[in-house]
Short mmCIF file of C-alpha atoms in Angstrom, two decimals:
data_model
loop_
_atom_site.label_atom_id
_atom_site.label_comp_id
_atom_site.label_asym_id
_atom_site.label_seq_id
_atom_site.Cartn_x
_atom_site.Cartn_y
_atom_site.Cartn_z
CA ASP O 1 95.86 80.09 92.69
CA GLN O 2 93.19 82.65 91.98
CA GLN O 3 92.79 84.25 96.52
CA VAL O 4 89.66 86.24 95.47
CA LYS O 5 87.09 85.28 93.03
CA GLN O 6 84.35 86.92 91.07
CA ASN O 7 82.10 84.81 89.76
CA SER O 8 80.12 86.61 87.69
CA PRO O 9 82.05 88.53 85.06
CA SER O 10 78.71 90.63 84.29
CA LEU O 11 76.06 91.61 85.30
CA SER O 12 73.17 93.98 84.22
CA VAL O 13 70.57 95.85 85.79
CA GLN O 14 66.85 97.98 85.63
CA GLU O 15 67.15 101.84 87.24
CA GLY O 16 66.41 102.16 89.67
CA ARG O 17 66.89 98.62 91.02
CA ILE O 18 69.22 96.57 93.52
CA SER O 19 72.91 94.94 92.44
CA ILE O 20 73.99 92.70 93.71
CA LEU O 21 77.86 91.85 93.43
CA ASN O 22 79.21 88.62 94.44
CA CYS O 23 83.08 88.26 95.48
CA ASP O 24 84.29 85.14 97.69
CA TYR O 25 87.66 84.63 99.12
CA THR O 26 89.98 81.26 100.05
CA ASN O 27 92.71 82.94 102.03
CA SER O 28 91.84 83.44 105.50
CA MET O 29 94.23 85.74 107.20
CA PHE O 30 92.35 88.35 104.62
CA ASP O 31 91.12 90.44 107.57
CA TYR O 32 90.02 93.56 105.38
CA PHE O 33 88.18 93.80 102.34
CA LEU O 34 86.93 96.19 99.69
CA TRP O 35 85.28 97.23 96.18
CA TYR O 36 86.64 99.47 93.98
CA LYS O 37 85.40 100.77 90.73
CA LYS O 38 86.69 101.66 87.24
CA TYR O 39 86.76 103.09 83.98
CA PRO O 40 88.56 101.45 81.37
CA ALA O 41 91.76 103.84 80.93
CA GLU O 42 91.00 105.26 84.13
CA GLY O 43 92.44 104.25 88.17
CA PRO O 44 90.18 101.80 90.20
CA THR O 45 87.99 104.87 92.33
CA PHE O 46 87.78 103.32 96.02
CA LEU O 47 84.45 102.76 96.95
CA ILE O 48 83.65 101.03 100.64
CA SER O 49 85.29 98.70 102.91
CA ILE O 50 85.20 96.74 106.07
CA SER O 51 87.10 94.95 108.08
CA SER O 52 86.70 91.70 109.55
CA ILE O 53 85.45 92.25 112.79
CA LYS O 54 82.09 93.60 110.71
CA ASP O 55 79.53 92.18 108.97
CA LYS O 56 78.06 94.94 107.08
CA ASN O 57 78.94 98.60 106.54
CA GLU O 58 76.80 101.30 104.46
CA ASP O 59 78.36 104.42 102.79
CA GLY O 60 75.05 106.43 101.31
CA ARG O 61 73.70 103.70 98.42
CA PHE O 62 76.61 101.49 99.20
CA THR O 63 76.60 98.33 101.48
CA VAL O 64 79.09 95.50 101.51
CA PHE O 65 78.32 92.60 103.57
CA LEU O 66 80.30 90.37 104.19
CA ASN O 67 79.90 86.96 106.03
CA LYS O 68 83.12 84.57 107.60
CA SER O 69 82.00 81.54 107.49
CA ALA O 70 81.40 81.41 104.41
CA LYS O 71 84.16 83.49 102.85
CA HIS O 72 82.16 85.50 101.16
CA LEU O 73 80.81 89.69 100.91
CA SER O 74 78.63 91.21 98.44
CA LEU O 75 78.22 94.75 97.28
CA HIS O 76 74.29 96.31 96.97
CA ILE O 77 74.38 99.40 94.50
CA VAL O 78 70.40 100.73 96.19
CA PRO O 79 68.97 102.37 93.53
CA SER O 80 71.38 101.96 90.82
CA GLN O 81 71.60 104.47 88.39
CA PRO O 82 73.03 104.06 85.00
CA GLY O 83 76.30 106.00 86.50
CA ASP O 84 77.16 103.31 88.31
CA SER O 85 77.80 101.41 85.10
CA ALA O 86 81.33 100.90 85.40
CA VAL O 87 83.66 97.71 85.82
CA TYR O 88 83.65 96.94 90.03
CA PHE O 89 86.73 95.23 91.82
CA CYS O 90 87.23 93.47 94.75
CA ALA O 91 89.88 93.13 96.97
CA ALA O 92 91.50 91.82 99.90
CA MET O 93 94.67 92.38 102.56
CA SER O 94 95.96 90.49 105.36
CA PRO O 95 97.31 91.99 108.46
CA GLY O 96 101.31 93.40 107.66
CA GLY O 97 104.12 91.36 107.51
CA THR O 98 104.58 89.94 104.36
CA SER O 99 101.22 91.47 102.95
CA TYR O 100 102.14 95.40 103.57
CA GLY O 101 100.64 97.16 101.09
CA LYS O 102 99.26 94.41 98.73
CA LEU O 103 95.85 94.58 97.55
CA THR O 104 94.59 90.95 95.95
CA PHE O 105 92.06 91.68 93.44
CA GLY O 106 89.08 89.29 91.73
CA GLN O 107 88.65 89.88 87.65
CA GLY O 108 86.14 92.10 88.60
CA THR O 109 82.47 92.58 87.46
CA ILE O 110 81.56 94.55 84.62
CA LEU O 111 77.97 96.49 85.57
CA THR O 112 75.84 98.09 83.58
CA VAL O 113 72.73 100.04 84.45
CA HIS O 114 70.20 100.14 82.12
CA PRO O 115 67.73 103.59 82.27
CA LYS L 1 93.67 116.62 98.88
CA ALA L 2 95.11 116.41 95.36
CA GLY L 3 95.26 113.19 94.68
CA VAL L 4 97.75 110.16 93.26
CA THR L 5 99.57 111.94 90.10
CA GLN L 6 101.30 109.66 88.17
CA THR L 7 103.43 110.98 84.78
CA PRO L 8 103.80 110.35 81.90
CA ARG L 9 99.77 109.12 81.27
CA TYR L 10 100.93 107.57 78.09
CA LEU L 11 104.51 105.33 77.00
CA ILE L 12 105.36 104.10 73.50
CA LYS L 13 108.35 102.23 73.98
CA THR L 14 110.46 99.32 71.99
CA ARG L 15 111.54 95.94 72.78
CA GLY L 16 114.59 95.52 75.03
CA GLN L 17 114.25 99.69 76.04
CA GLN L 18 113.88 100.77 79.50
CA VAL L 19 111.35 103.28 81.56
CA THR L 20 110.67 104.73 84.19
CA LEU L 21 107.57 105.92 85.70
CA SER L 22 106.44 108.36 88.18
CA CYS L 23 103.85 108.42 90.86
CA SER L 24 103.01 111.24 93.24
CA PRO L 25 100.69 110.27 96.93
CA ILE L 26 98.49 111.96 98.49
CA SER L 27 100.09 114.60 100.03
CA GLY L 28 100.20 112.99 103.95
CA HIS L 29 100.66 108.90 102.31
CA ARG L 30 103.85 107.35 103.15
CA SER L 31 103.18 104.25 101.04
CA VAL L 32 102.68 103.84 98.07
CA SER L 33 102.10 100.32 96.51
CA TRP L 34 102.49 99.63 91.93
CA TYR L 35 100.14 97.28 90.52
CA GLN L 36 100.04 95.56 86.80
CA GLN L 37 96.83 95.50 85.16
CA THR L 38 96.71 93.31 81.85
CA PRO L 39 93.39 92.17 80.47
CA GLY L 40 94.58 88.55 80.61
CA GLN L 41 96.42 88.71 84.29
CA GLY L 42 94.14 91.49 86.05
CA LEU L 43 95.12 93.84 88.80
CA GLN L 44 98.95 92.21 89.19
CA PHE L 45 101.01 93.60 92.97
CA LEU L 46 104.07 94.29 91.90
CA PHE L 47 105.52 96.56 94.96
CA GLU L 48 105.03 98.58 98.30
CA TYR L 49 107.18 101.60 99.61
CA PHE L 50 107.45 102.87 102.65
CA SER L 51 109.93 105.39 103.76
CA GLU L 52 112.04 104.74 101.69
CA THR L 53 111.94 101.26 101.35
CA GLN L 54 110.48 98.63 100.16
CA ARG L 55 108.43 96.42 102.39
CA ASN L 56 106.85 93.95 100.10
CA LYS L 57 107.43 92.33 96.31
CA GLY L 58 104.73 90.37 93.98
CA ASN L 59 105.89 87.84 91.75
CA PHE L 60 107.82 89.54 88.90
CA PRO L 61 111.65 89.76 86.89
CA GLY L 62 113.88 91.48 88.46
CA ARG L 63 113.96 93.42 85.46
CA PHE L 64 110.79 95.56 87.24
CA SER L 65 112.95 97.70 89.56
CA GLY L 66 111.13 100.71 92.15
CA ARG L 67 112.33 103.34 94.62
CA GLN L 68 110.85 105.39 96.89
CA PHE L 69 111.91 109.38 97.91
CA SER L 70 111.95 111.24 101.32
CA ASN L 71 108.80 113.50 100.37
CA SER L 72 107.06 109.73 99.34
CA ARG L 73 107.55 109.82 95.63
CA SER L 74 107.85 106.68 94.33
CA GLU L 75 109.56 105.56 91.09
CA MET L 76 108.98 102.46 89.37
CA ASN L 77 111.91 101.38 86.15
CA VAL L 78 111.62 98.05 83.99
CA SER L 79 114.07 97.35 81.57
CA THR L 80 114.85 95.43 78.84
CA LEU L 81 111.67 95.65 78.35
CA GLU L 82 109.17 92.70 76.50
CA LEU L 83 105.78 93.03 74.05
CA GLY L 84 104.53 91.58 77.05
CA ASP L 85 104.64 93.76 80.19
CA SER L 86 102.41 96.09 77.72
CA ALA L 87 99.88 97.40 80.69
CA LEU L 88 98.32 100.22 82.80
CA TYR L 89 100.60 100.30 85.25
CA LEU L 90 99.15 101.65 88.30
CA CYS L 91 100.38 103.42 91.62
CA ALA L 92 98.20 103.85 95.00
CA SER L 93 98.57 105.03 98.02
CA SER L 94 98.26 104.52 101.95
CA SER L 95 98.63 106.55 105.12
CA ALA L 96 100.40 102.88 106.61
CA GLY L 97 100.42 100.39 103.79
CA GLN L 98 97.93 99.02 105.60
CA ASP L 99 94.46 100.78 105.38
CA THR L 100 92.56 101.90 102.33
CA GLN L 101 94.66 102.70 99.10
CA TYR L 102 93.68 105.60 96.82
CA PHE L 103 94.35 104.53 92.79
CA GLY L 104 96.04 108.19 91.05
CA PRO L 105 95.03 107.56 87.14
CA GLY L 106 97.56 105.03 85.42
CA THR L 107 100.01 105.64 82.74
CA ARG L 108 99.60 103.05 79.80
CA LEU L 109 102.46 101.79 78.55
CA THR L 110 102.74 99.72 75.06
CA VAL L 111 105.95 98.29 74.21
CA LEU L 112 106.10 97.64 69.99
#
């Protein structure tokens, strides 16, 4: 049961353009969402997060949008740079209780930014 | 602040052996979560510790266990290793377990 889905395995973008990575979830109990960037054989690096009480959060070139009714979130990177090339994971968390410390991850999207 | 550290970075074991991996969280963080990453299953949650207590556990067999010490450092142990245990094992720390998690570099375990 894939509760967090990233339906695009890969995305290719030209340097300077916008990259849009998408993520869908099925568990309505999720209330905190995060995006991570990952290189092979390394740990994920935290990029940006959003609480379910918001619909947008910005941090520099990164903006995350949350559409709760559609159970959909997206990460926008503007402008995209070659150094952004990596695997991007969407992750979600529910409130405490049986969900303490548990992130549920999507399968990841490989972003390639061409110079 | 120093980030999350994990030791060792690489490990090669044979089937049937056991292994212990170590994780030191960011200073002040009391929650440590462990994940397994494999090409087929992606990133899967193993368990979470907070103040030396396991608060949550994922769907892994009992061969996978862990503990946390009073300084918040954590270890995970895998007994009777199987070929399928070959993976990147990641630990992450957070202040309280319900906020942003920061990951270490991982331990690459290869079981031969």
